[in-house]
mmCIF file of C-alpha atoms in Angstrom:
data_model
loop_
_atom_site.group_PDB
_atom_site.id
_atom_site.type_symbol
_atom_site.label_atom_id
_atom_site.label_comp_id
_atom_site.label_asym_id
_atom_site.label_seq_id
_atom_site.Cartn_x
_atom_site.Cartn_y
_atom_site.Cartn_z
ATOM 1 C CA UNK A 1077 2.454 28.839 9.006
ATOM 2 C CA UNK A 1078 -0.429 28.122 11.365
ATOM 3 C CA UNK A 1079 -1.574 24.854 12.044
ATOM 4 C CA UNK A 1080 -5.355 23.834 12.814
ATOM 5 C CA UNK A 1081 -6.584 25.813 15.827
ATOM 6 C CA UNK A 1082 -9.591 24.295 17.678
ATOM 7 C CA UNK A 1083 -10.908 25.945 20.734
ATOM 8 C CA UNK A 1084 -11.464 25.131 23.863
ATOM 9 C CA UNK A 1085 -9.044 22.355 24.458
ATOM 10 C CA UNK A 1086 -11.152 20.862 27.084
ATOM 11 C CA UNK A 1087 -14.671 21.174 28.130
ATOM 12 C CA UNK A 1088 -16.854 19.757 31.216
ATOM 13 C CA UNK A 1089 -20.448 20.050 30.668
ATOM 14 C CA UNK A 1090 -23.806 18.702 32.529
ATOM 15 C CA UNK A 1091 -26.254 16.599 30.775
ATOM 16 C CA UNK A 1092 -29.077 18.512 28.746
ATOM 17 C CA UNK A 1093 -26.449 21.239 28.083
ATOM 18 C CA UNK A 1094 -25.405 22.562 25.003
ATOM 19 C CA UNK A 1095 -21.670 22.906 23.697
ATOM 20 C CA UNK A 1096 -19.835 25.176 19.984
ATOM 21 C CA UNK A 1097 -16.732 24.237 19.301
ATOM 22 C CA UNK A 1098 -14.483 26.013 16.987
ATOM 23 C CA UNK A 1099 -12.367 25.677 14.132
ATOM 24 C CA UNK A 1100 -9.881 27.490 12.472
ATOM 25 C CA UNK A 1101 -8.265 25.980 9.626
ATOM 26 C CA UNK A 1102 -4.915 26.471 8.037
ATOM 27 C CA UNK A 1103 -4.596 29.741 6.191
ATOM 28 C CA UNK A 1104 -5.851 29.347 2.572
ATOM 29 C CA UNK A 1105 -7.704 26.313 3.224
ATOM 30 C CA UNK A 1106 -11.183 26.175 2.214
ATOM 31 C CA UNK A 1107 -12.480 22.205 3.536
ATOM 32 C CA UNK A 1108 -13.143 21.582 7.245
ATOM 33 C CA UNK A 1109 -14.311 18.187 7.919
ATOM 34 C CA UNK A 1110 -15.532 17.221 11.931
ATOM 35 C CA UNK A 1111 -14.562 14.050 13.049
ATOM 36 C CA UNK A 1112 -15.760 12.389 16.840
ATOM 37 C CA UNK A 1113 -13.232 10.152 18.423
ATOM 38 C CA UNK A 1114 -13.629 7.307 21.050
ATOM 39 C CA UNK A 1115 -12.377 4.944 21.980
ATOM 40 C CA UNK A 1116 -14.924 1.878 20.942
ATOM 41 C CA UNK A 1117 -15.911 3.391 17.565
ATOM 42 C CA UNK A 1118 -12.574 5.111 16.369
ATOM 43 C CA UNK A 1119 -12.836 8.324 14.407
ATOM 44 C CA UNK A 1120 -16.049 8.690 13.212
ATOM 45 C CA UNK A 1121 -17.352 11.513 10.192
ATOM 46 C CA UNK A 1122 -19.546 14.478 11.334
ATOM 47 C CA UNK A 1123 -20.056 16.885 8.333
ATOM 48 C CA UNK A 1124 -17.869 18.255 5.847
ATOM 49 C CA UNK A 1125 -18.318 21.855 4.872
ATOM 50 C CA UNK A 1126 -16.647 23.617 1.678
ATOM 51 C CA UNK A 1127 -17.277 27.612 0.739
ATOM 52 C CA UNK A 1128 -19.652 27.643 3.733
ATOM 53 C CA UNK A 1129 -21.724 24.557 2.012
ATOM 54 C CA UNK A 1130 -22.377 21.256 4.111
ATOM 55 C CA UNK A 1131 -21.011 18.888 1.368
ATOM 56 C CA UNK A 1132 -21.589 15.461 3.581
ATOM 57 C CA UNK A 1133 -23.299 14.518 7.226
ATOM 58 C CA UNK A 1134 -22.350 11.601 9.182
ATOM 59 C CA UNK A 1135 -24.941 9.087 10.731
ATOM 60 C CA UNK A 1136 -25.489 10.851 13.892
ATOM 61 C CA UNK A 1137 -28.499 12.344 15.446
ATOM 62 C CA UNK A 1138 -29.890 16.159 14.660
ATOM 63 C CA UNK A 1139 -28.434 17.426 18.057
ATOM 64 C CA UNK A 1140 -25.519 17.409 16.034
ATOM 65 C CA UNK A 1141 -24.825 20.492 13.882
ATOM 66 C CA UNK A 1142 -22.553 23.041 12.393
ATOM 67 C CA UNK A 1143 -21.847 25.684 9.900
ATOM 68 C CA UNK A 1144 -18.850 27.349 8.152
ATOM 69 C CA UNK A 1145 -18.179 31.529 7.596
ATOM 70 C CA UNK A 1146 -16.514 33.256 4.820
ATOM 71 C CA UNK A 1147 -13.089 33.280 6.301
ATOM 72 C CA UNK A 1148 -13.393 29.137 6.734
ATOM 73 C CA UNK A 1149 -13.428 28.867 10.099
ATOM 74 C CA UNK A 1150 -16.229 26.284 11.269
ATOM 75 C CA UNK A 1151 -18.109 25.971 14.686
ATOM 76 C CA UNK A 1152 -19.823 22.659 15.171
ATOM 77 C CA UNK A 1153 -23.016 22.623 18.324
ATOM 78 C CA UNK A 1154 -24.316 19.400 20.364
ATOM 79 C CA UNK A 1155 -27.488 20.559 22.002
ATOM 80 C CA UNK A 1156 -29.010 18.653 24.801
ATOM 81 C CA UNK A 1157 -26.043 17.066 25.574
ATOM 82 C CA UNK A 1158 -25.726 13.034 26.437
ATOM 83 C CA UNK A 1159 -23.224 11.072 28.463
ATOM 84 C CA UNK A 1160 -22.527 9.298 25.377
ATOM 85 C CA UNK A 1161 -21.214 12.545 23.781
ATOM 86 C CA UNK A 1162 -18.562 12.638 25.156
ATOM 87 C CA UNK A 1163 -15.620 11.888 22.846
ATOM 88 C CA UNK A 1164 -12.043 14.305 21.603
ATOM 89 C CA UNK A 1165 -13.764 16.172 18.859
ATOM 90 C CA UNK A 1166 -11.376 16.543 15.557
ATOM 91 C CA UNK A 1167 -11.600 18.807 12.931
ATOM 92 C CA UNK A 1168 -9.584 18.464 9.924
ATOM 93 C CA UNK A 1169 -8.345 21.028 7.382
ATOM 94 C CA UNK A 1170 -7.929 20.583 3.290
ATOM 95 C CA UNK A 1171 -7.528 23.052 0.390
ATOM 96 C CA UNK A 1172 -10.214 21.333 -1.267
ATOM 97 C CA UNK A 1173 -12.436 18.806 -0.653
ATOM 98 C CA UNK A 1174 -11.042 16.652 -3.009
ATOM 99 C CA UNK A 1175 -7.556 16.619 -0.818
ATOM 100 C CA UNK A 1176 -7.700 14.391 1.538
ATOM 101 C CA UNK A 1177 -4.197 14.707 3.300
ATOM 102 C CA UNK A 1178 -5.632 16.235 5.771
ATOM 103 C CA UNK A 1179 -4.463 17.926 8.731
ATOM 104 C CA UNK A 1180 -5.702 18.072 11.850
ATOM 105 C CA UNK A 1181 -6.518 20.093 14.399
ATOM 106 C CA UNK A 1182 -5.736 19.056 18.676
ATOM 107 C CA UNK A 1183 -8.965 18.397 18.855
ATOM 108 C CA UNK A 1184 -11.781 19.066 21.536
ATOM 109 C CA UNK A 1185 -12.053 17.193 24.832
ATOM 110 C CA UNK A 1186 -15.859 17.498 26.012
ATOM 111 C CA UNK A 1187 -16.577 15.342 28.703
ATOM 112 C CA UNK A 1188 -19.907 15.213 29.968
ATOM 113 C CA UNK A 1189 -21.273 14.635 33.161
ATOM 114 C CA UNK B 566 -22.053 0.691 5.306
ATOM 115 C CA UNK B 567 -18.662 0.940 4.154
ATOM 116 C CA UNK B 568 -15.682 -0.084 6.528
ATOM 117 C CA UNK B 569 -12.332 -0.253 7.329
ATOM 118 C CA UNK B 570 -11.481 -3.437 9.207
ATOM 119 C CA UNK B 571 -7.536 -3.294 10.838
ATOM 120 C CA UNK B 572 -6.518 -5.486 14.092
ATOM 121 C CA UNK B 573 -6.504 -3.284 16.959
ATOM 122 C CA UNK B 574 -3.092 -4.863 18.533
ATOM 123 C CA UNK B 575 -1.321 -4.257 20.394
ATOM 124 C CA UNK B 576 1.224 -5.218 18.013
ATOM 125 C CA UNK B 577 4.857 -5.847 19.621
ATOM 126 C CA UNK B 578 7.858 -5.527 17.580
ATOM 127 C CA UNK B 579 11.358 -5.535 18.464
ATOM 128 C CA UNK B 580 13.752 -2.375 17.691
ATOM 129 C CA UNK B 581 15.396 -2.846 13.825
ATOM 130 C CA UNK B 582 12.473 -5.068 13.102
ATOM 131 C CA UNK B 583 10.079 -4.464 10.289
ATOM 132 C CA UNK B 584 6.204 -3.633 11.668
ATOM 133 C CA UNK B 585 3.408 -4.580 9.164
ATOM 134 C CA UNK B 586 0.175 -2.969 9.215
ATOM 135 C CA UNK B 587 -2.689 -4.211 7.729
ATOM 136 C CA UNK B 588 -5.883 -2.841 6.677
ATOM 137 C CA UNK B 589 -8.933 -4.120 4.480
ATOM 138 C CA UNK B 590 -11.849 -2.190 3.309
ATOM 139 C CA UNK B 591 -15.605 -3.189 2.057
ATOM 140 C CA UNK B 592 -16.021 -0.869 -0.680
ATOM 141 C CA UNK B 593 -14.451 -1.990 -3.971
ATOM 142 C CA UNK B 594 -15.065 1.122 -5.732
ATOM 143 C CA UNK B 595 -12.756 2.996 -2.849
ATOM 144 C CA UNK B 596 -9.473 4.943 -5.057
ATOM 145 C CA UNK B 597 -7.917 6.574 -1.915
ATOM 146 C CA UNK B 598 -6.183 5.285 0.717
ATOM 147 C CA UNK B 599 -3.978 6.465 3.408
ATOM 148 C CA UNK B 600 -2.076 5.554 6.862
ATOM 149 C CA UNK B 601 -2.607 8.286 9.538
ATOM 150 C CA UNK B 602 -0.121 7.860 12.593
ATOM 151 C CA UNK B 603 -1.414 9.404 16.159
ATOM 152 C CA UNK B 604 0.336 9.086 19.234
ATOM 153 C CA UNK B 605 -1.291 9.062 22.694
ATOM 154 C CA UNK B 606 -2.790 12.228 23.561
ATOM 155 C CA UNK B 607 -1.643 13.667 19.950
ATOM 156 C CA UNK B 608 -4.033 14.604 16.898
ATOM 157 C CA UNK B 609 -3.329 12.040 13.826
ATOM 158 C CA UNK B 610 -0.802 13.091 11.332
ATOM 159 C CA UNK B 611 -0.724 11.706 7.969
ATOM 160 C CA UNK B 612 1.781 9.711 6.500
ATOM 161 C CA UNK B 613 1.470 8.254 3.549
ATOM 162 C CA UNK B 614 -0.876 8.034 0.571
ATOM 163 C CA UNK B 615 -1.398 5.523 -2.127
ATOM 164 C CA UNK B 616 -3.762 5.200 -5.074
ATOM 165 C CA UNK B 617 -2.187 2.741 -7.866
ATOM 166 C CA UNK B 618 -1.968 -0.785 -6.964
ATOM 167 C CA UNK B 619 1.639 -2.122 -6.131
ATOM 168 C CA UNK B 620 4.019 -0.350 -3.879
ATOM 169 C CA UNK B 621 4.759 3.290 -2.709
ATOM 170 C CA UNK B 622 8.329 4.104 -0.753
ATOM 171 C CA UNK B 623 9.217 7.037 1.224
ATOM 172 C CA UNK B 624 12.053 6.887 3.275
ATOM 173 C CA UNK B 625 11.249 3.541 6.255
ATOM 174 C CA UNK B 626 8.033 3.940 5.105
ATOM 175 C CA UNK B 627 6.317 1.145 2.452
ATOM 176 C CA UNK B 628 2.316 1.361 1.904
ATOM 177 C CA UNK B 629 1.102 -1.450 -0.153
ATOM 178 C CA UNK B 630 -2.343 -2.156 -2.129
ATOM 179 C CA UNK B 631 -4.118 -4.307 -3.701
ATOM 180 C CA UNK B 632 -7.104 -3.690 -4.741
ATOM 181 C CA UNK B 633 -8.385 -6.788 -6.160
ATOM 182 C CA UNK B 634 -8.229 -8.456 -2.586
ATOM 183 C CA UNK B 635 -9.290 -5.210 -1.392
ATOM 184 C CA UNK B 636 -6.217 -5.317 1.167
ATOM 185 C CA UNK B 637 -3.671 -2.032 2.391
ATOM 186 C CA UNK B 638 -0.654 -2.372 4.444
ATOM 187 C CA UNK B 639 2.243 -0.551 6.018
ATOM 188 C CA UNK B 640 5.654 -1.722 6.363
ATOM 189 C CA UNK B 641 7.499 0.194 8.612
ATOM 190 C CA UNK B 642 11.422 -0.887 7.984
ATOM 191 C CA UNK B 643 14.027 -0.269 11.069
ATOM 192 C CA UNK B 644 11.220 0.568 13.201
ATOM 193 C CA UNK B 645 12.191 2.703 16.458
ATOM 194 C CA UNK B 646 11.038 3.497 19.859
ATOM 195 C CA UNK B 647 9.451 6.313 18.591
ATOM 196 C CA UNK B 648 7.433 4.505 16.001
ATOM 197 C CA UNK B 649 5.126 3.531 19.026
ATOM 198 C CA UNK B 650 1.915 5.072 17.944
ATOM 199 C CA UNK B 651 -1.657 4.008 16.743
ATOM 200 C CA UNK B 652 -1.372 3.647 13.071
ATOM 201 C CA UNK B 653 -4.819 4.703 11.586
ATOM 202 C CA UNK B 654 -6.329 3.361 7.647
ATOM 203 C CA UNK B 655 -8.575 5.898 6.019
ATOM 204 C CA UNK B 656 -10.051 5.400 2.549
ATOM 205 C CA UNK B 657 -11.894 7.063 0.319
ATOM 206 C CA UNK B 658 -14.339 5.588 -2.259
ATOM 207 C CA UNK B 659 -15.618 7.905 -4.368
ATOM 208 C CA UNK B 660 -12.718 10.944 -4.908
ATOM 209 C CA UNK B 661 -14.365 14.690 -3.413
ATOM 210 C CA UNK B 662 -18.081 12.908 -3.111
ATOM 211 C CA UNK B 663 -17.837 10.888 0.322
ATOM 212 C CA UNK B 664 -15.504 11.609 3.184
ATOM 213 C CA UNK B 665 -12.937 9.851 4.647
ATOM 214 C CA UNK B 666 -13.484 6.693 6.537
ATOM 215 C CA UNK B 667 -10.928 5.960 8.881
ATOM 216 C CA UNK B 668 -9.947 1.975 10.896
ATOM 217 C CA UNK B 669 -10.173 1.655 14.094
ATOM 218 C CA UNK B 670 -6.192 1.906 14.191
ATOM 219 C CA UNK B 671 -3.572 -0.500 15.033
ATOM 220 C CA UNK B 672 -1.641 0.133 17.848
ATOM 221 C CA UNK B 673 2.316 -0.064 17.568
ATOM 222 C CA UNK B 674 4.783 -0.828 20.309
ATOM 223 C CA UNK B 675 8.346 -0.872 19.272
ATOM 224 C CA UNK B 676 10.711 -2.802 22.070
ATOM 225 C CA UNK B 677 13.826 -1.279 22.865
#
């Protein structure tokens, strides 16, 4: 079966910009979680959205945000994009929220220059 | 703030040693806990999963806990070349009502 497909792979973007990401999760499952990734703060929690519902929202700034369809899939946007954004974006797929072996997707390079 | 506190390495073993991973956590209420592994340039993958104190086995794979010291680890028995990796500690504290926190990982480098 499918695994977790994020797209793009990579991304280059100027300063100020603004940036979606996508998320597809597994077939049948319903939790898609957003994790950032660098390499001084580790893995760090975005949101977590279940039946198209935000269930939790990390500690980072309202640039950040994202939403989840009917069919599960989950975008997440940056707008006015910092230096400091730039990170491997992960998103993770569940059944439930409740499961948390999750699995994740390749992830999102953005760099931003 | 709750956290997730493992040594970042790198830690060196050689090949057919045992590797131990540690991990400690702030939250005492936390009831998950699992050991991610990601290689360089990879996504993590989980592992293994443990939720009673005491010890959980599968295959060269041990997790430990102990909750009353608030303390995880991962023994990795016979380890291999190709158990180099970052080994990542996520827990949970509250089951479905806060998401995963995850360590900073440990990385792994197994000596041939």
């Amino acid at each position: 079966k499918a695994g977790v497909t994020q797209t793009p792979r990579y991304l280059i973007k100027t300063r100020g910009q603004q940036v979606t990401l996508s998320c597809s999760p597994i077939s049948g499952h319903r939790s898609v979680s957003w994790y950032q990734q660098t390499p001084g703060q580790g893995l760090q929690f975005l949101f977590e959205y279940f039946s198209e519902t935000q269930r939790n929202k990390g500690n980072f700034p309202g640039r950040f945000s994202g939403r989840q369809f009917s069919n599960s899939r989950s975008e997440m946007n940056v707008s006015t994009l910092e230096l400091g954004d730039s990170a491997l974006y992960l998103c993770a797929s569940s059944l439930v929220p409740t499961d948390y072996g999750y699995t994740f997707g390749s992830g999102t390079r953005l760099t931003v220059v | 703030q709750k956290e997730v506190e493992q040594n970042s390495g790198p830690l060196s073993v050689p090949e057919g040693a045992i590797a131990s991973l540690n991990c400690t956590y702030s939250d005492r209420v936390s009831q998950s806990f699992f050991w991610y592994r990601q290689y360089s340039g990879k996504s993590p993958e989980l592992i293994m999963s443990i939720y009673s104190n005491g010890d959980k086995e599968d295959g060269r794979f041990t997790a430990q806990l102990n909750k009353a010291s608030q303390y995880v680890s991962l023994l990795i028995r016979d380890s291999q070349p190709s158990d180099s990796a970052t080994y990542l500690c996520a827990v949970n504290a509250n089951s479905g009502n806060t998401p995963l926190v995850f360590g900073k990982g440990t990385r792994l480098s197994v000596i041939a």
